[in-house]
Tab-separated table of C-alpha atoms in Angstrom:
chain	number	residue	atom	x	y	z
M	738	MET	CA	-8.793	31.606	8.360
M	739	THR	CA	-7.350	33.758	5.566
M	740	GLU	CA	-9.252	34.778	2.471
M	741	LEU	CA	-7.315	34.335	-0.744
M	742	ALA	CA	-6.738	37.568	-2.604
M	743	THR	CA	-9.202	37.683	-5.481
M	744	ASP	CA	-7.571	37.042	-8.831
M	745	SER	CA	-7.215	40.339	-10.670
M	746	PHE	CA	-10.196	40.817	-12.951
M	747	GLN	CA	-7.915	42.080	-15.716
M	748	GLU	CA	-5.310	39.336	-15.260
M	749	TRP	CA	-7.982	36.648	-15.352
M	750	LEU	CA	-9.400	37.958	-18.639
M	751	ARG	CA	-5.975	38.294	-20.250
M	752	GLU	CA	-5.064	34.740	-19.237
M	753	ARG	CA	-8.065	33.498	-21.236
M	754	LEU	CA	-7.005	35.210	-24.457
M	755	PRO	CA	-6.181	32.946	-27.416
M	756	GLU	CA	-2.499	32.719	-28.304
M	757	ARG	CA	-2.775	35.363	-31.017
M	758	GLY	CA	-4.908	37.673	-28.896
M	759	LEU	CA	-8.027	39.460	-30.149
M	760	ARG	CA	-8.081	41.918	-33.011
M	761	GLY	CA	-10.420	44.440	-34.566
M	762	LYS	CA	-13.922	44.627	-33.160
M	763	ALA	CA	-13.333	41.775	-30.696
M	764	ALA	CA	-10.431	43.754	-29.221
M	765	ALA	CA	-12.811	46.683	-28.690
M	766	VAL	CA	-15.164	44.421	-26.721
M	767	LEU	CA	-12.264	43.118	-24.638
M	768	GLU	CA	-11.113	46.659	-23.853
M	769	LEU	CA	-14.614	47.491	-22.611
M	770	LEU	CA	-14.634	44.421	-20.356
M	771	LEU	CA	-11.239	45.370	-18.937
M	772	SER	CA	-11.950	49.049	-18.401
M	773	GLN	CA	-15.575	48.884	-17.236
M	774	PRO	CA	-16.032	45.694	-15.189
M	775	ARG	CA	-19.245	46.899	-13.543
M	776	ARG	CA	-20.930	47.561	-16.886
M	777	ALA	CA	-19.742	44.162	-18.081
M	778	ALA	CA	-21.108	42.512	-14.938
M	779	PHE	CA	-24.566	44.068	-15.102
M	780	GLY	CA	-25.141	45.149	-18.713
M	781	SER	CA	-26.853	43.231	-21.491
M	782	ALA	CA	-25.051	42.056	-24.618
M	783	GLY	CA	-26.888	44.782	-26.548
M	784	GLU	CA	-25.739	47.504	-24.165
M	785	LEU	CA	-22.124	46.355	-24.346
M	786	ALA	CA	-22.287	46.122	-28.123
M	787	GLN	CA	-23.503	49.712	-28.325
M	788	LEU	CA	-20.773	50.967	-25.978
M	789	ALA	CA	-18.066	49.111	-27.920
M	790	GLY	CA	-19.438	50.199	-31.302
M	791	VAL	CA	-20.031	46.634	-32.505
M	792	ASN	CA	-23.001	44.342	-33.020
M	793	VAL	CA	-24.300	41.718	-30.581
M	794	ALA	CA	-22.857	38.885	-32.660
M	795	THR	CA	-19.368	40.302	-32.063
M	796	VAL	CA	-19.956	40.277	-28.303
M	797	THR	CA	-20.987	36.620	-28.567
M	798	ARG	CA	-17.939	35.711	-30.681
M	799	THR	CA	-15.643	37.506	-28.248
M	800	ALA	CA	-17.078	35.462	-25.374
M	801	GLN	CA	-16.486	32.298	-27.378
M	802	SER	CA	-12.911	33.350	-28.123
M	803	LEU	CA	-12.388	33.609	-24.363
M	804	GLY	CA	-13.538	29.997	-23.921
M	805	PHE	CA	-17.238	30.426	-23.095
M	806	ALA	CA	-20.346	29.142	-24.844
M	807	GLY	CA	-21.601	32.701	-25.269
M	808	TRP	CA	-22.156	36.038	-23.544
M	809	PRO	CA	-24.471	34.729	-20.743
M	810	ALA	CA	-21.877	32.173	-19.611
M	811	LEU	CA	-19.079	34.765	-19.681
M	812	GLN	CA	-21.183	37.339	-17.844
M	813	GLN	CA	-22.044	34.857	-15.079
M	814	GLU	CA	-18.369	34.539	-14.195
M	815	LEU	CA	-17.589	38.206	-14.832
M	816	ARG	CA	-20.329	39.169	-12.397
M	817	ALA	CA	-19.229	36.697	-9.739
M	818	ARG	CA	-15.649	37.973	-9.996
M	819	TYR	CA	-16.714	41.609	-9.891
M	820	LEU	CA	-18.853	41.069	-6.773
M	821	SER	CA	-16.106	39.066	-5.060
M	822	SER	CA	-13.819	42.090	-5.376
M	823	LEU	CA	-16.215	44.236	-3.323
M	824	SER	CA	-16.700	44.545	0.416
M	825	ALA	CA	-19.879	43.224	2.008
M	826	GLY	CA	-21.245	46.764	2.237
M	827	GLN	CA	-20.485	47.437	-1.424
M	828	VAL	CA	-22.191	44.206	-2.450
M	829	ALA	CA	-25.305	45.240	-0.510
M	830	ALA	CA	-25.235	48.654	-2.209
M	831	GLU	CA	-25.115	47.021	-5.658
M	832	HIS	CA	-28.385	45.227	-4.898
M	833	ARG	CA	-30.446	48.117	-3.591
M	834	GLY	CA	-33.567	48.280	-5.707
M	835	THR	CA	-37.259	48.961	-5.683
M	836	GLY	CA	-39.891	46.715	-4.174
M	837	SER	CA	-39.778	44.299	-1.295
M	838	PRO	CA	-36.270	42.997	-0.450
M	839	SER	CA	-37.689	39.560	0.313
M	840	SER	CA	-39.515	39.434	-3.028
M	841	ARG	CA	-36.352	40.499	-4.862
M	842	SER	CA	-34.444	37.754	-3.069
M	843	LEU	CA	-36.974	35.110	-4.080
M	844	ARG	CA	-36.948	36.282	-7.697
M	845	ARG	CA	-33.146	36.234	-7.730
M	846	ASP	CA	-33.121	32.647	-6.453
M	847	LEU	CA	-35.724	31.566	-9.007
M	848	ASP	CA	-33.625	33.114	-11.778
M	849	SER	CA	-30.502	31.402	-10.440
M	850	LEU	CA	-32.228	28.020	-10.373
M	851	ALA	CA	-33.447	28.504	-13.943
M	852	LEU	CA	-29.912	29.436	-15.015
M	853	LEU	CA	-28.482	26.421	-13.203
M	854	ASN	CA	-31.018	24.124	-14.856
M	855	ARG	CA	-30.029	25.382	-18.314
M	856	ARG	CA	-26.278	25.143	-17.845
M	857	LEU	CA	-25.563	22.317	-15.423
M	858	ASP	CA	-23.725	19.403	-17.030
M	859	GLU	CA	-25.326	16.264	-15.608
M	860	GLY	CA	-22.371	14.256	-16.856
M	861	VAL	CA	-20.126	16.108	-14.407
M	862	LEU	CA	-22.461	15.272	-11.505
M	863	LEU	CA	-22.384	11.622	-12.560
M	864	THR	CA	-18.562	11.698	-12.599
M	865	ILE	CA	-18.480	13.141	-9.073
M	866	ALA	CA	-21.102	10.687	-7.809
M	867	ARG	CA	-19.142	7.723	-9.158
M	868	ALA	CA	-15.941	9.076	-7.615
M	869	ILE	CA	-17.662	9.305	-4.206
M	870	ALA	CA	-19.058	5.785	-4.605
M	871	GLU	CA	-15.608	4.364	-5.361
M	872	ALA	CA	-13.713	6.385	-2.739
M	873	GLY	CA	-12.429	5.156	0.581
M	874	ARG	CA	-13.962	8.338	1.980
M	875	THR	CA	-14.928	11.795	0.761
M	876	VAL	CA	-13.884	15.029	2.441
M	877	ILE	CA	-15.913	18.184	1.783
M	878	VAL	CA	-14.159	21.477	2.520
M	879	ALA	CA	-16.686	24.257	3.121
M	880	ASP	CA	-16.569	27.208	5.474
M	881	GLY	CA	-18.276	30.490	6.202
M	882	SER	CA	-21.917	30.842	5.207
M	883	TYR	CA	-21.580	28.229	2.467
M	884	ALA	CA	-20.683	25.565	5.020
M	885	ALA	CA	-24.414	24.805	4.976
M	886	VAL	CA	-24.069	23.388	1.444
M	887	GLY	CA	-21.253	21.071	2.538
M	888	ILE	CA	-23.123	19.940	5.667
M	889	ALA	CA	-26.269	19.111	3.682
M	890	LEU	CA	-24.268	17.226	1.055
M	891	ALA	CA	-22.326	15.210	3.632
M	892	HIS	CA	-25.368	14.406	5.783
M	893	ASN	CA	-27.477	13.076	2.922
M	894	ALA	CA	-24.560	11.235	1.297
M	895	ARG	CA	-23.922	9.396	4.586
M	896	LEU	CA	-27.610	8.507	4.764
M	897	ALA	CA	-27.266	7.112	1.228
M	898	GLY	CA	-24.564	4.798	2.555
M	899	TYR	CA	-21.284	6.556	1.756
M	900	PRO	CA	-18.524	7.787	4.125
M	901	VAL	CA	-18.611	11.544	3.553
M	902	GLN	CA	-17.341	14.149	6.027
M	903	ALA	CA	-17.823	17.936	5.896
M	904	ILE	CA	-14.982	20.009	7.360
M	905	THR	CA	-16.439	23.283	8.607
M	906	GLY	CA	-14.576	23.867	11.879
M	907	GLY	CA	-11.645	25.912	10.638
M	908	ASP	CA	-8.007	25.372	9.705
M	909	ALA	CA	-6.979	23.129	12.627
M	910	GLU	CA	-9.667	20.555	11.862
M	911	LEU	CA	-8.865	20.763	8.146
M	912	ALA	CA	-5.136	20.264	8.768
M	913	ASN	CA	-5.813	17.170	10.887
M	914	VAL	CA	-8.028	15.646	8.208
M	915	MET	CA	-5.581	16.467	5.413
M	916	ALA	CA	-2.788	14.732	7.314
M	917	ALA	CA	-4.697	11.481	6.944
M	918	ILE	CA	-6.074	11.838	3.415
M	919	ARG	CA	-5.112	9.017	1.055
M	920	GLU	CA	-4.986	8.266	-2.660
M	921	ARG	CA	-8.347	6.452	-2.748
M	922	ASP	CA	-10.134	9.417	-1.166
M	923	VAL	CA	-12.057	12.270	-2.794
M	924	LEU	CA	-12.004	15.959	-1.853
M	925	ILE	CA	-14.786	18.383	-2.792
M	926	ALA	CA	-14.058	22.088	-2.294
M	927	ILE	CA	-17.105	24.357	-1.964
M	928	SER	CA	-16.592	28.112	-2.173
M	929	PHE	CA	-18.822	31.059	-3.077
M	930	TRP	CA	-17.965	34.784	-3.202
M	931	ARG	CA	-14.730	34.669	-1.160
M	932	LEU	CA	-12.184	31.863	-1.447
M	933	TYR	CA	-10.233	30.804	1.631
M	934	GLU	CA	-6.510	30.210	1.221
M	935	SER	CA	-6.805	27.015	3.291
M	936	THR	CA	-9.315	25.616	0.775
M	937	VAL	CA	-6.839	26.106	-2.056
M	938	LEU	CA	-4.018	24.590	0.015
M	939	ALA	CA	-6.173	21.555	0.836
M	940	ALA	CA	-7.183	21.055	-2.796
M	941	ASN	CA	-3.605	21.215	-4.038
M	942	GLU	CA	-2.288	19.003	-1.230
M	943	ALA	CA	-4.957	16.427	-2.017
M	944	ARG	CA	-4.153	16.534	-5.737
M	945	SER	CA	-0.451	16.036	-4.999
M	946	ARG	CA	-1.340	12.858	-3.100
M	947	GLY	CA	-3.334	11.409	-5.991
M	948	VAL	CA	-6.724	12.283	-4.479
M	949	ARG	CA	-9.516	13.117	-6.931
M	950	VAL	CA	-10.494	16.765	-6.398
M	951	PHE	CA	-13.704	18.515	-7.448
M	952	ALA	CA	-14.858	22.105	-6.919
M	953	VAL	CA	-18.305	23.660	-6.541
M	954	THR	CA	-18.023	27.422	-6.909
M	955	ASP	CA	-19.454	30.558	-8.509
M	956	ALA	CA	-16.151	31.742	-10.038
M	957	ALA	CA	-13.438	29.299	-11.038
M	958	SER	CA	-10.296	30.775	-9.499
M	959	PRO	CA	-7.238	29.454	-11.369
M	960	ALA	CA	-5.694	28.634	-7.989
M	961	LEU	CA	-8.541	26.221	-7.239
M	962	ALA	CA	-9.466	25.110	-10.752
M	963	ALA	CA	-5.901	23.951	-11.426
M	964	ALA	CA	-6.246	21.334	-8.688
M	965	ALA	CA	-9.757	20.226	-9.635
M	966	GLU	CA	-10.644	17.448	-12.037
M	967	GLU	CA	-14.047	19.063	-12.623
M	968	VAL	CA	-15.505	22.431	-11.614
M	969	VAL	CA	-19.267	22.829	-11.116
M	970	MET	CA	-20.233	26.456	-11.696
M	971	VAL	CA	-23.142	27.566	-9.515
M	972	PRO	CA	-24.878	30.966	-9.633
M	973	ALA	CA	-24.649	32.287	-6.075
M	974	GLU	CA	-25.523	35.960	-6.316
M	975	GLY	CA	-27.873	37.118	-3.578
M	976	GLU	CA	-29.828	40.293	-2.960
M	977	ALA	CA	-28.032	41.301	0.233
M	978	PHE	CA	-24.437	41.347	1.492
M	979	PHE	CA	-24.073	37.550	1.413
M	980	PRO	CA	-24.194	34.950	-1.375
M	981	SER	CA	-27.324	32.904	-1.983
M	982	LEU	CA	-27.018	29.219	-1.110
M	983	THR	CA	-30.192	28.145	-2.941
M	984	ALA	CA	-28.537	26.970	-6.165
M	985	GLY	CA	-25.666	25.412	-4.185
M	986	ILE	CA	-28.104	23.380	-2.087
M	987	ALA	CA	-29.890	22.345	-5.285
M	988	VAL	CA	-26.598	21.020	-6.690
M	989	ALA	CA	-25.932	19.139	-3.436
M	990	GLN	CA	-29.406	17.580	-3.597
M	991	ALA	CA	-28.982	16.640	-7.262
M	992	LEU	CA	-25.589	15.083	-6.528
M	993	VAL	CA	-26.917	12.939	-3.673
M	994	THR	CA	-29.907	11.898	-5.799
M	995	GLN	CA	-27.465	10.743	-8.476
M	996	LEU	CA	-25.321	9.013	-5.856
M	997	ALA	CA	-28.280	7.120	-4.370
M	998	ALA	CA	-29.263	5.877	-7.841
M	999	LEU	CA	-25.859	4.255	-8.427
M	1000	ASP	CA	-26.453	1.461	-5.912
M	1001	PRO	CA	-30.089	1.388	-4.723
M	1002	ALA	CA	-29.469	-1.717	-2.606
M	1003	ARG	CA	-26.636	-0.039	-0.692
M	1004	THR	CA	-28.675	3.106	-0.127
M	1005	GLY	CA	-31.743	1.090	0.856
M	1006	ALA	CA	-29.785	-0.896	3.439
M	1007	SER	CA	-28.248	2.283	4.825
M	1008	ILE	CA	-31.629	3.987	5.199
M	1009	GLU	CA	-33.104	0.885	6.836
M	1010	ALA	CA	-30.268	0.789	9.365
M	1011	ALA	CA	-30.650	4.503	10.047
M	1012	GLU	CA	-34.391	4.199	10.579
M	1013	ALA	CA	-33.855	1.360	13.054
M	1014	MET	CA	-31.509	3.598	15.022
M	1015	TRP	CA	-33.916	6.531	14.755
M	1016	ALA	CA	-36.589	4.344	16.303
M	1017	LYS	CA	-34.327	3.553	19.254
M	1018	PHE	CA	-33.798	7.270	19.813
M	1019	GLY	CA	-37.490	8.052	19.353
M	1020	LEU	CA	-36.853	10.069	16.202
M	1021	LEU	CA	-39.401	8.480	13.876
M	1022	HIS	CA	-42.317	9.921	15.805
M	1023	ARG	CA	-41.005	12.773	17.871
M	1024	ARG	CA	-42.925	13.373	21.090
M	1025	PRO	CA	-42.448	15.585	24.161
M	1026	VAL	CA	-40.037	14.253	26.779
M	1027	SER	CA	-41.838	13.978	30.134
């Protein structure tokens, strides 16, 4: 499975420039972002303003000129893109700090959940839930460590009564599934930190067949975003060499909760049927096998 080369940090920023570019003090902020990506990824708006010789309001306006609500939203993607350009060892080095590693990890996840809660567009989740409900079937493409998010989403969506399948077994399995995907289906691509080329190929192939495509990611690569009807941005920065899945799992849980609320009767019947089967397999009250 091949990782897609990370979009150039500089190219990505320049592609977001308004038609007439940026001038004056905003151009000074842009030059700082281009020349010092690490400072941009980790510094505060005040720090960047001081380095660029401007005020904080100019940093905010520059972020808005680049298509973001403000500096925090721009920095979230800048940081995700900066970290995705590093090796696993370099990512771990960026997060070395004082105190207990486990405590730092928990604090990072709490901060990510708070950020997600502030910025998540519930309307987008409703759009995706309705698409799943109306689809012939839904295919979730997720691999690597973030396959866990796709597995959890697919498992609970099936329990809610909807045909959802997570593809986590590599390119051969994905190719077989994509050969059979149809116009009434839905594809959800999940990717954090590193983006697999096969995920982008699947998303674009699905879009070309009239399939509705959605993405859940921490940095909206143009290669993936171009194929997606909606992109759900999820903070996925961890404290070690791997991305955190906490916010991604939270999005999966929120999506299934929304899905189950669309047709309570369907979900209720599905759960009842599942529980009857669980009883046959002795799963309702697990006991030792003699």
